Coordinates of C-alpha atoms in Angstrom, one line a residue:
M5 CA -9.4 -29.1 36.9
L6 CA -6.3 -31.2 36.0
S7 CA -6.8 -34.4 33.9
P8 CA -6.1 -37.8 35.6
L9 CA -3.2 -38.3 33.2
L10 CA -1.8 -34.9 34.2
L11 CA -2.2 -35.6 37.9
L12 CA -0.3 -38.9 37.6
S13 CA 2.4 -37.1 35.7
L14 CA 2.5 -34.4 38.4
V15 CA 2.9 -37.0 41.2
A16 CA 5.7 -38.7 39.3
V17 CA 7.6 -35.4 38.8
S18 CA 6.9 -34.2 42.3
L19 CA 8.4 -37.4 43.8
A20 CA 11.7 -36.4 42.3
S21 CA 11.5 -32.7 42.9
P22 CA 8.8 -30.0 43.4
L23 CA 10.2 -28.2 40.3
G24 CA 10.8 -31.2 38.1
R25 CA 14.5 -31.5 38.5
G26 CA 14.0 -35.3 38.4
L27 CA 14.0 -34.7 34.6
G28 CA 17.7 -34.2 34.8
D29 CA 20.0 -31.2 35.1
F30 CA 19.4 -28.1 33.0
Q31 CA 21.1 -28.1 29.6
V32 CA 21.2 -25.0 27.4
K33 CA 18.6 -24.9 24.6
H34 CA 19.9 -21.6 23.0
A35 CA 22.1 -18.7 24.2
W36 CA 23.7 -15.7 22.6
D37 CA 27.3 -14.8 23.1
A38 CA 26.5 -11.0 23.2
V39 CA 23.4 -8.8 23.0
P40 CA 22.2 -9.1 19.3
A41 CA 23.3 -6.2 17.0
G42 CA 20.9 -3.3 17.2
W43 CA 19.8 -3.9 20.8
E44 CA 21.1 -2.7 24.2
Y45 CA 20.4 -3.7 27.8
H46 CA 17.9 -1.4 29.5
S47 CA 16.9 -2.8 32.8
P48 CA 15.8 -6.0 34.7
A49 CA 12.4 -7.3 33.6
P50 CA 9.7 -6.7 36.3
A51 CA 9.1 -10.0 38.1
D52 CA 5.4 -9.8 37.6
H53 CA 5.5 -8.8 34.0
V54 CA 3.4 -11.4 32.0
L55 CA 4.6 -13.2 28.9
H56 CA 2.4 -15.2 26.5
M57 CA 4.8 -18.1 26.5
H58 CA 4.6 -20.6 23.6
F59 CA 5.8 -24.2 24.0
A60 CA 6.3 -26.0 20.7
L61 CA 6.4 -29.7 21.3
K62 CA 8.2 -32.4 19.3
Q63 CA 5.9 -33.5 16.6
G64 CA 5.3 -37.3 16.7
K65 CA 5.5 -38.2 13.0
F66 CA 7.1 -35.2 11.3
D67 CA 9.4 -37.3 9.2
E68 CA 6.3 -39.0 7.8
L69 CA 4.8 -35.6 7.1
L70 CA 7.9 -34.8 5.0
R71 CA 7.5 -38.0 3.1
H72 CA 3.9 -37.1 2.2
L73 CA 5.0 -33.6 1.3
A74 CA 7.6 -34.9 -1.1
E75 CA 5.2 -37.3 -2.8
V76 CA 2.4 -34.9 -3.3
S77 CA 4.8 -32.2 -4.5
E78 CA 6.8 -34.3 -7.0
P79 CA 5.3 -34.0 -10.5
Q80 CA 6.5 -37.5 -11.4
H81 CA 5.0 -39.2 -8.4
E82 CA 1.7 -41.0 -8.6
R83 CA 0.4 -39.1 -5.6
Y84 CA 1.2 -35.6 -7.1
G85 CA -1.4 -33.1 -6.1
Q86 CA -3.1 -35.3 -3.6
H87 CA -2.7 -33.0 -0.7
L88 CA -3.5 -33.8 2.9
S89 CA -6.5 -32.5 4.9
K90 CA -6.1 -30.5 8.0
E91 CA -7.1 -33.5 10.1
E92 CA -4.5 -35.7 8.3
V93 CA -1.7 -33.1 9.0
D94 CA -2.8 -32.7 12.6
A95 CA -2.6 -36.5 13.1
L96 CA 1.0 -36.5 11.8
V97 CA 2.3 -33.6 13.9
A98 CA 0.5 -34.5 17.1
P99 CA 3.0 -35.1 19.9
H100 CA 3.5 -38.6 21.3
P101 CA 1.5 -39.2 24.5
D102 CA 4.8 -39.5 26.4
T103 CA 5.7 -36.0 25.3
L104 CA 2.4 -34.5 26.4
S105 CA 2.4 -36.2 29.8
T106 CA 6.0 -35.3 30.5
V107 CA 5.7 -31.6 29.4
E108 CA 2.4 -31.1 31.1
G109 CA 3.7 -32.6 34.3
W110 CA 6.7 -30.4 34.3
L111 CA 4.6 -27.3 33.7
A112 CA 2.2 -28.2 36.5
A113 CA 5.1 -28.7 38.9
H114 CA 5.9 -25.1 38.3
G115 CA 2.3 -24.0 39.1
L116 CA 1.2 -23.7 35.5
D117 CA -2.0 -25.3 34.4
P118 CA -2.0 -26.5 30.8
E119 CA -5.8 -26.9 31.0
N120 CA -6.0 -23.1 31.1
A121 CA -3.9 -22.5 28.0
I122 CA -4.5 -19.3 26.1
H123 CA -4.0 -21.3 23.0
R124 CA -3.6 -25.0 22.2
S125 CA -3.2 -26.1 18.6
S126 CA -5.7 -28.6 17.3
S127 CA -2.9 -31.2 16.9
G128 CA -1.7 -30.6 20.4
D129 CA 1.8 -29.7 19.3
S130 CA 1.8 -26.2 20.7
I131 CA 0.6 -24.7 24.0
T132 CA 0.6 -21.0 24.9
L133 CA 0.3 -20.0 28.6
K134 CA 0.4 -16.8 30.6
V135 CA 3.7 -16.9 32.5
S136 CA 5.2 -14.3 34.8
V137 CA 8.9 -13.3 34.4
S138 CA 9.6 -14.8 37.8
Q139 CA 8.0 -18.1 36.8
A140 CA 9.8 -18.1 33.4
E141 CA 13.2 -17.6 35.1
K142 CA 12.7 -20.6 37.3
L143 CA 11.2 -22.7 34.5
L144 CA 14.1 -22.0 32.1
D145 CA 17.0 -21.3 34.5
S146 CA 17.3 -17.9 32.8
K147 CA 17.3 -14.2 33.6
Y148 CA 14.9 -11.9 31.7
N149 CA 15.7 -8.3 31.0
V150 CA 14.2 -5.3 29.1
Y151 CA 16.2 -4.5 25.9
R152 CA 15.9 -1.4 23.8
A153 CA 16.3 -1.1 20.1
K154 CA 19.1 1.4 19.5
D155 CA 17.5 3.1 16.5
D156 CA 14.0 3.5 17.9
S157 CA 11.9 3.3 21.0
E158 CA 10.9 -0.4 20.7
Y159 CA 11.4 -2.4 23.9
V160 CA 11.3 -6.2 24.3
V161 CA 11.5 -8.5 27.3
R162 CA 14.0 -11.3 26.4
T163 CA 16.7 -13.5 27.9
M164 CA 20.2 -14.0 26.6
G165 CA 19.8 -17.7 27.0
Y166 CA 17.5 -20.4 28.3
S167 CA 17.8 -24.0 29.4
L168 CA 15.6 -27.0 29.8
P169 CA 15.9 -30.1 32.0
E170 CA 17.9 -32.8 30.1
A171 CA 14.9 -35.1 29.5
L172 CA 12.8 -32.3 28.0
H173 CA 15.1 -31.6 25.1
D174 CA 13.6 -34.7 23.4
H175 CA 10.1 -33.3 23.9
I176 CA 10.3 -29.5 23.4
N177 CA 11.4 -27.9 20.2
L178 CA 11.1 -24.3 21.2
V179 CA 10.1 -22.0 24.1
S180 CA 9.3 -18.4 23.2
P181 CA 9.7 -15.6 23.9
T182 CA 13.2 -16.3 24.9
T183 CA 16.2 -15.4 22.7
Y184 CA 14.5 -14.2 19.5
F185 CA 15.2 -10.5 19.5
G186 CA 14.0 -9.8 16.0
G187 CA 10.9 -7.7 16.9
L188 CA 8.6 -6.5 14.3
Q189 CA 10.7 -3.4 13.4
R190 CA 13.5 -5.7 12.3
M191 CA 11.2 -7.6 9.9
K192 CA 10.4 -4.9 7.4
T193 CA 13.5 -5.3 5.2
T194 CA 12.1 -5.9 1.7
S195 CA 10.5 -2.7 0.4
F196 CA 11.4 1.0 0.2
V197 CA 9.9 4.1 -1.2
E198 CA 11.8 5.6 -4.2
P199 CA 11.2 9.3 -3.7
D200 CA 13.2 10.4 -6.8
A201 CA 11.8 7.8 -9.1
P202 CA 9.2 8.7 -11.8
T203 CA 5.5 8.2 -11.2
V204 CA 2.4 8.1 -13.4
E205 CA -1.1 9.0 -12.4
S206 CA -2.6 6.4 -14.7
A207 CA -1.7 3.9 -17.3
D208 CA -2.6 3.1 -20.9
E209 CA -4.5 -0.1 -20.6
S210 CA -4.6 -0.9 -24.3
D211 CA -3.4 -4.3 -25.5
F212 CA 0.4 -4.2 -25.8
A213 CA 2.2 -6.6 -28.0
I214 CA 5.4 -5.8 -26.0
P215 CA 6.0 -3.9 -22.8
P216 CA 6.2 -0.2 -23.7
A217 CA 9.5 1.6 -23.0
S218 CA 8.0 3.3 -19.9
C219 CA 8.0 -0.1 -18.2
N220 CA 11.8 0.2 -17.9
T221 CA 11.3 2.7 -15.2
V222 CA 7.7 2.7 -14.1
I223 CA 5.9 -0.6 -13.3
T224 CA 2.1 -0.9 -13.5
P225 CA -0.1 -4.0 -13.6
E226 CA -0.3 -3.7 -17.3
C227 CA 3.5 -3.8 -17.6
L228 CA 3.6 -7.0 -15.6
R229 CA 0.6 -8.6 -17.4
V230 CA 2.4 -8.1 -20.8
L231 CA 5.9 -8.9 -19.5
Y232 CA 4.8 -12.2 -17.9
N233 CA 2.2 -13.1 -20.5
T234 CA -1.0 -13.1 -18.4
A235 CA -2.9 -10.5 -20.3
G236 CA -4.9 -13.0 -22.3
Y237 CA -6.2 -15.0 -19.3
T238 CA -9.4 -14.3 -17.4
P239 CA -9.7 -16.1 -14.1
S240 CA -12.8 -17.1 -12.1
A241 CA -13.8 -15.6 -8.8
K242 CA -14.8 -19.1 -7.4
R243 CA -12.0 -21.6 -8.0
T244 CA -9.0 -20.5 -5.8
S245 CA -7.9 -17.9 -3.4
L246 CA -4.8 -15.8 -2.4
G247 CA -3.6 -14.6 1.0
V248 CA -1.3 -11.6 1.8
V249 CA 0.3 -11.8 5.2
G250 CA 0.9 -8.4 6.9
Y251 CA 2.7 -7.3 10.0
L252 CA 4.0 -4.1 11.6
E253 CA 0.6 -2.5 12.0
E254 CA 0.4 -2.1 8.3
Y255 CA -3.1 -1.7 7.0
A256 CA -4.3 -2.2 3.4
S257 CA -6.7 0.5 2.3
N258 CA -9.9 -0.2 0.5
A259 CA -10.2 3.4 -0.7
D260 CA -6.6 3.3 -2.1
L261 CA -7.3 0.0 -3.9
R262 CA -10.4 1.6 -5.5
T263 CA -8.3 4.5 -6.7
F264 CA -5.5 2.1 -7.9
L265 CA -7.9 0.0 -9.9
S266 CA -9.6 3.0 -11.5
R267 CA -6.2 4.3 -12.7
F268 CA -4.4 1.1 -13.5
R269 CA -7.0 -1.8 -13.9
S270 CA -10.3 -0.1 -14.7
D271 CA -11.7 -3.5 -15.9
L272 CA -11.4 -4.7 -12.3
A273 CA -13.4 -1.7 -10.8
G274 CA -15.4 -2.8 -7.8
T275 CA -13.0 -5.7 -6.9
T276 CA -12.3 -5.8 -3.2
F277 CA -10.4 -7.9 -0.7
S278 CA -11.3 -9.2 2.8
T279 CA -9.3 -8.5 6.0
V280 CA -8.7 -11.1 8.7
R281 CA -7.3 -9.8 12.0
V282 CA -4.9 -12.2 13.7
N283 CA -3.6 -11.9 17.3
G284 CA -5.0 -8.4 17.8
G285 CA -4.1 -7.1 14.4
G286 CA -5.7 -3.8 13.4
N287 CA -7.5 -2.4 10.3
N288 CA -7.1 1.3 10.6
Q289 CA -8.4 2.5 7.2
S290 CA -7.2 6.1 8.0
D291 CA -3.6 4.9 8.3
P292 CA -2.7 3.0 5.1
G293 CA 0.7 1.3 4.9
V294 CA 3.0 1.4 2.0
E295 CA 3.9 -2.3 2.3
A296 CA 0.3 -3.4 2.8
N297 CA -1.0 -1.3 -0.1
L298 CA 1.8 -2.5 -2.4
D299 CA 1.1 -6.1 -1.7
I300 CA -2.7 -6.0 -2.0
Q301 CA -2.8 -3.6 -5.0
Y302 CA -0.6 -5.9 -7.0
T303 CA -2.1 -9.2 -6.0
V304 CA -5.6 -7.9 -6.8
G305 CA -4.4 -6.0 -9.8
L306 CA -2.8 -9.1 -11.3
S307 CA -5.1 -11.9 -10.0
G308 CA -8.5 -10.3 -9.7
P309 CA -11.3 -11.3 -9.5
I310 CA -9.7 -14.3 -7.6
P311 CA -10.6 -13.6 -3.9
N312 CA -7.8 -12.0 -1.9
T313 CA -7.5 -11.9 1.8
Y314 CA -5.2 -9.6 3.8
Y315 CA -4.1 -11.0 7.2
S316 CA -3.4 -8.1 9.6
T317 CA -1.2 -9.8 12.1
G318 CA -0.7 -8.2 15.5
G319 CA 2.0 -9.1 18.1
R320 CA 3.4 -5.7 19.1
P321 CA 1.5 -4.5 22.1
P322 CA 3.2 -1.4 23.6
F323 CA 5.7 -2.2 26.3
V324 CA 6.7 0.6 28.8
P325 CA 9.8 -0.3 30.7
D326 CA 8.4 0.6 34.1
S327 CA 5.1 -1.2 33.6
T328 CA 4.3 -4.3 35.6
T329 CA 1.4 -6.2 34.1
P330 CA 1.0 -5.8 30.3
T331 CA 1.7 -8.8 28.1
N332 CA 4.4 -8.5 25.4
T333 CA 5.4 -11.2 22.8
N334 CA 6.6 -9.7 19.5
E335 CA 6.9 -13.0 17.7
P336 CA 4.6 -12.7 14.8
Y337 CA 5.6 -15.6 12.6
L338 CA 4.4 -18.1 15.2
D339 CA 1.3 -16.0 15.9
W340 CA 0.2 -16.2 12.3
L341 CA 1.2 -19.8 11.8
N342 CA -0.7 -20.9 14.9
F343 CA -3.8 -19.1 13.6
I344 CA -3.7 -20.3 9.9
L345 CA -2.9 -23.9 10.7
G346 CA -5.9 -24.0 12.9
Q347 CA -8.2 -23.0 10.0
K348 CA -10.2 -25.7 8.2
T349 CA -10.0 -23.9 4.8
I350 CA -7.0 -21.8 3.8
P351 CA -5.9 -20.0 0.6
H352 CA -4.0 -21.9 -2.0
V353 CA -1.3 -19.2 -2.2
F354 CA 0.3 -16.9 0.4
T355 CA 2.8 -14.1 0.0
T356 CA 4.8 -12.4 2.7
S357 CA 7.1 -9.5 2.1
Y358 CA 9.1 -9.6 5.4
G359 CA 12.4 -11.1 6.4
E360 CA 15.4 -10.8 8.7
P361 CA 19.1 -11.7 8.6
E362 CA 19.2 -15.5 9.3
Q363 CA 21.9 -15.2 12.0
T364 CA 19.6 -13.1 14.1
I365 CA 17.2 -16.0 14.4
P366 CA 17.8 -18.6 17.0
K367 CA 18.1 -22.0 15.4
D368 CA 15.3 -23.6 17.4
Y369 CA 13.0 -20.8 16.4
A370 CA 13.9 -20.9 12.7
I371 CA 13.5 -24.7 12.5
T372 CA 10.1 -24.6 14.3
V373 CA 8.8 -21.9 12.0
C374 CA 10.2 -23.5 8.8
N375 CA 8.6 -26.9 9.7
R376 CA 5.2 -25.3 10.0
F377 CA 5.5 -23.9 6.5
A378 CA 6.0 -27.5 5.5
E379 CA 2.6 -28.3 7.1
L380 CA 1.0 -25.6 4.9
G381 CA 2.6 -27.1 1.9
A382 CA 1.3 -30.5 2.7
R383 CA -2.2 -29.1 2.8
G384 CA -1.9 -27.7 -0.7
S385 CA -0.7 -24.1 -0.2
S386 CA 2.2 -22.4 -2.0
I387 CA 4.2 -20.1 0.3
F388 CA 6.2 -17.2 -1.2
F389 CA 8.7 -14.9 0.6
S390 CA 10.6 -12.0 -0.7
S391 CA 14.4 -12.7 -0.8
G392 CA 15.5 -9.5 0.8
D393 CA 17.0 -6.2 -0.3
F394 CA 20.7 -6.3 0.8
G395 CA 22.2 -8.5 -1.9
V396 CA 24.4 -11.2 -0.2
G397 CA 24.4 -9.2 3.0
G398 CA 24.1 -5.7 4.6
G399 CA 26.0 -4.0 7.3
D400 CA 29.4 -5.2 8.3
C401 CA 28.5 -8.8 7.5
L402 CA 30.4 -10.1 10.6
T403 CA 29.2 -13.3 12.2
N404 CA 27.5 -13.0 15.7
D405 CA 28.9 -16.2 17.1
G406 CA 31.8 -14.5 18.9
T407 CA 34.3 -15.0 16.0
N408 CA 33.5 -11.8 14.1
V409 CA 34.3 -13.5 10.8
R410 CA 33.1 -11.7 7.6
R411 CA 30.6 -13.9 5.8
F412 CA 27.6 -13.5 3.5
Q413 CA 24.4 -13.0 5.5
P414 CA 21.4 -15.1 4.2
T415 CA 17.8 -14.1 4.9
F416 CA 15.1 -15.9 6.9
P417 CA 12.5 -17.2 6.1
A418 CA 13.7 -17.0 2.4
G419 CA 16.3 -19.7 3.2
C420 CA 13.7 -22.2 4.6
P421 CA 13.5 -25.1 2.1
F422 CA 9.7 -25.3 2.4
V423 CA 9.0 -21.8 1.0
T424 CA 9.5 -20.4 -2.5
A425 CA 11.9 -17.4 -2.3
V426 CA 11.4 -14.5 -4.8
G427 CA 14.3 -12.3 -6.0
G428 CA 14.2 -9.1 -8.0
T429 CA 14.8 -7.9 -11.6
V430 CA 14.7 -4.6 -13.4
G431 CA 14.4 -3.5 -17.0
T432 CA 12.4 -5.1 -19.8
N433 CA 14.6 -5.5 -22.9
P434 CA 16.1 -7.6 -21.5
E435 CA 15.4 -8.1 -17.8
T436 CA 18.4 -8.1 -15.6
T437 CA 19.2 -8.7 -11.9
V438 CA 18.3 -5.7 -9.7
G439 CA 21.4 -5.1 -7.6
F440 CA 19.8 -5.2 -4.2
T441 CA 18.1 -8.6 -4.6
G442 CA 18.7 -11.0 -1.8
G443 CA 20.2 -14.3 -2.6
G444 CA 22.7 -16.9 -1.4
F445 CA 22.9 -20.0 0.7
S446 CA 21.5 -20.7 4.1
N447 CA 23.7 -21.4 7.1
L448 CA 20.9 -23.1 9.0
F449 CA 19.2 -25.3 6.4
P450 CA 21.0 -27.9 4.3
R451 CA 20.5 -28.1 0.5
P452 CA 17.3 -30.0 -0.2
K453 CA 17.4 -32.9 -2.7
Y454 CA 15.1 -31.1 -5.2
Q455 CA 17.7 -28.5 -5.9
D456 CA 20.8 -30.7 -5.9
A457 CA 21.4 -30.7 -9.7
A458 CA 20.7 -27.0 -10.1
V459 CA 22.9 -25.7 -7.3
T460 CA 25.8 -28.1 -7.9
G461 CA 25.8 -27.0 -11.5
Y462 CA 26.1 -23.3 -10.5
L463 CA 28.8 -24.0 -7.9
G464 CA 30.8 -25.9 -10.5
A465 CA 30.5 -23.0 -12.9
I466 CA 31.8 -20.3 -10.4
G467 CA 34.7 -22.3 -9.1
N468 CA 36.4 -20.6 -6.2
S469 CA 34.6 -17.4 -6.5
N470 CA 33.6 -16.1 -3.0
A471 CA 35.1 -19.2 -1.5
G472 CA 34.8 -19.3 2.3
L473 CA 32.2 -16.5 2.3
F474 CA 29.1 -18.8 2.1
N475 CA 27.9 -22.3 3.0
N476 CA 28.2 -24.3 -0.2
T477 CA 26.1 -27.1 1.2
G478 CA 23.2 -24.9 2.3
R479 CA 19.8 -24.4 0.7
G480 CA 20.2 -22.0 -2.2
Y481 CA 17.8 -19.1 -2.8
P482 CA 15.9 -17.4 -4.5
D483 CA 14.0 -19.9 -6.5
V484 CA 12.4 -17.4 -9.0
A485 CA 12.2 -13.7 -9.6
A486 CA 10.1 -10.8 -10.8
Q487 CA 10.4 -7.1 -11.3
G488 CA 11.5 -5.1 -8.2
R489 CA 11.7 -1.4 -9.0
G490 CA 9.4 1.5 -9.9
F491 CA 6.1 -0.1 -8.7
Q492 CA 3.3 2.5 -8.8
V493 CA 1.4 2.3 -5.5
V494 CA -1.5 4.5 -4.3
V495 CA -1.1 5.5 -0.6
A496 CA -3.5 7.9 1.0
G497 CA -4.8 8.8 -2.5
R498 CA -1.4 9.7 -3.9
V499 CA 0.8 7.7 -6.4
I500 CA 4.3 6.9 -5.1
S501 CA 7.1 4.7 -6.5
V502 CA 8.1 1.6 -4.4
G503 CA 10.9 -0.8 -4.9
G504 CA 12.2 -4.0 -3.3
T505 CA 11.6 -7.7 -3.5
S506 CA 8.5 -6.9 -1.5
A507 CA 7.1 -6.0 -4.9
S508 CA 8.5 -9.2 -6.5
S509 CA 6.8 -11.7 -4.2
P510 CA 3.2 -10.5 -4.5
T511 CA 3.7 -10.4 -8.3
I512 CA 4.8 -14.0 -8.4
A513 CA 2.1 -15.1 -6.0
A514 CA -0.6 -13.5 -8.2
I515 CA 0.7 -15.3 -11.3
F516 CA 0.7 -18.7 -9.5
A517 CA -2.9 -18.0 -8.2
L518 CA -3.8 -17.7 -12.0
L519 CA -2.0 -21.0 -12.6
N520 CA -4.0 -22.6 -9.8
D521 CA -7.2 -21.2 -11.3
Y522 CA -6.2 -22.7 -14.7
R523 CA -5.3 -26.1 -13.2
I524 CA -8.4 -26.4 -11.2
S525 CA -10.5 -25.4 -14.2
R526 CA -9.0 -28.4 -16.0
G527 CA -10.0 -30.8 -13.2
G528 CA -6.7 -30.7 -11.2
G529 CA -6.0 -29.4 -7.7
P530 CA -3.9 -26.5 -6.4
L531 CA -0.2 -26.7 -7.0
G532 CA 0.8 -26.7 -3.3
F533 CA 4.5 -26.7 -2.4
L534 CA 6.1 -25.5 -5.6
N535 CA 9.8 -26.1 -5.4
P536 CA 10.0 -29.7 -6.6
L537 CA 7.9 -28.6 -9.6
I538 CA 10.0 -25.5 -10.3
Y539 CA 13.3 -27.4 -10.1
S540 CA 12.1 -30.1 -12.5
T541 CA 9.4 -30.0 -15.1
A542 CA 8.5 -26.3 -14.8
R543 CA 12.0 -24.9 -15.0
T544 CA 11.6 -24.2 -18.7
G545 CA 8.5 -22.0 -18.0
F546 CA 10.7 -19.1 -16.8
N547 CA 12.6 -16.3 -18.6
D548 CA 16.2 -17.0 -17.7
I549 CA 18.1 -14.0 -16.4
T550 CA 21.7 -14.1 -17.3
T551 CA 23.1 -10.7 -16.4
G552 CA 23.7 -8.7 -13.3
N553 CA 24.7 -9.6 -9.7
N554 CA 23.7 -9.0 -6.1
P555 CA 26.7 -7.2 -4.4
G556 CA 27.1 -7.0 -0.6
C557 CA 29.6 -7.6 2.2
G558 CA 32.3 -5.8 0.2
T559 CA 32.0 -8.1 -2.8
N560 CA 30.1 -8.4 -6.1
G561 CA 28.0 -11.1 -4.7
F562 CA 26.7 -13.8 -7.0
A563 CA 26.4 -13.4 -10.8
A564 CA 23.4 -14.4 -12.7
R565 CA 24.1 -17.0 -15.4
A566 CA 22.3 -19.5 -17.6
G567 CA 20.1 -21.8 -15.5
W568 CA 19.5 -21.4 -11.8
D569 CA 21.6 -18.8 -9.9
P570 CA 21.5 -17.3 -6.3
A571 CA 20.5 -13.9 -7.7
T572 CA 17.3 -14.6 -9.7
G573 CA 16.7 -18.4 -9.3
F574 CA 15.4 -19.8 -12.6
G575 CA 14.2 -16.3 -13.6
T576 CA 10.8 -14.6 -14.2
P577 CA 7.6 -16.4 -15.1
D578 CA 6.1 -16.9 -18.6
F579 CA 2.5 -17.7 -17.8
V580 CA 1.6 -19.3 -21.1
K581 CA 4.6 -21.6 -20.9
L582 CA 3.8 -22.5 -17.4
Q583 CA 0.2 -23.2 -18.3
A584 CA 1.4 -26.0 -20.6
L585 CA 3.7 -27.3 -17.8
V586 CA 1.3 -27.5 -14.9

């Protein structure tokens, strides 16, 4: 049954038009100039094909949320560390009543009942409804088609552009699925198997004074513990927690973790992790994933016995082009964020080893996702993302705005200012930039205040190098770095070598989980959103990487230098130094 408020809204809208055109003419929300690279038109979408359509509403007091986030994340502020509760965040992001009444009235005028939503966030800022293609086309003045990925058999139902009535642009931040073509297959860009790299079946776990020479080519937990100075610290199993976010039907294997620990961290034998299934995510223990095993083996191997949770996130139900009724969404960031923001208790640290070229992400989608990472930060969680594996850009590096200009191609979500992006290094004496590490400057997000001094210092030092190829006013990334080659990972009982900033991000996440444990043991709280800390009082707690670069787009990319740089950030962590700084 519709609420009285909704009925009143429906009457008001209906007086103007049965389809809500009294809200003004349609205006474009987002549109592509051409089918995004890697995709091709296949066929019209069946009219009765069902979409799980997500409406992200304008958040009533988001600017106030950002003020709170800045205060609780700034080490010099009197509120530092006083993070908000779920209820406090919900109150800040709840839509204004006018937004709710206007949007719900518009939906009802199109025969959609918000009271029967598949999902409604606890703050009310997002609504997910079952919407047929024919309804969506009328709702959004759009045309949906089936598109096929050129290099595999993945199909998605998307539109090249969508519009909203003029008055709704002030009330709706995002409607999806619409123009985000990423698809899960496009996300897995930050790890790769190294088939010709050396492997070891076990590691000497004796106390090293310095990393052994083997760590130059083969990385084990013991290499990282010595290199980053955590070997002398024993955490508790009760003070903090760590979450690994997984996609792409990647499953973390309990049996492989047991084998990994027996070979590389025998003192943690018996340590396990929990799995939480999100949006139909699976947990097929007979089909372990390289990415999932890499992440969980190194977060557990470095942070155990701190509790680790693997979030197996679905979002890729099979779509057959001639089917008529199955649902198909393929937008996993929002699926996971909707889930985790609805939880009363969440881990203090999250790591995610996925990303996509920023220019493939519609602006409305990217901003909505990025802002929700800010919500997690305000609640006291640190969010790490790998920076990517294509230097300053892969492929032809041409812009997709119709101009075909060669530009560096930053990565999303690494370029979001509310996450901590992790680049890659290689070698131990000394560490240097690994050539594939992603880094650069966002074209979507402006440079945040917390990194003004560091970034302007770097830009001043490089002068006109790469001029015109990047946005010198954008958010610079990565923020920090860690080893990125030769990680020994057990998959289906066999040790393989894996590289990528996918290895770097869980490494850093585990070290900050240890720092949270230490801080809480001293009566403090979790560190939460880290970047204001990293760019101020904690910058001296990292090993500065001053050699190497991240080539791409036909250039040498950005060179590492003293201080922050868009190849390795402030460098790799020294746990003991950071203990003294947090």
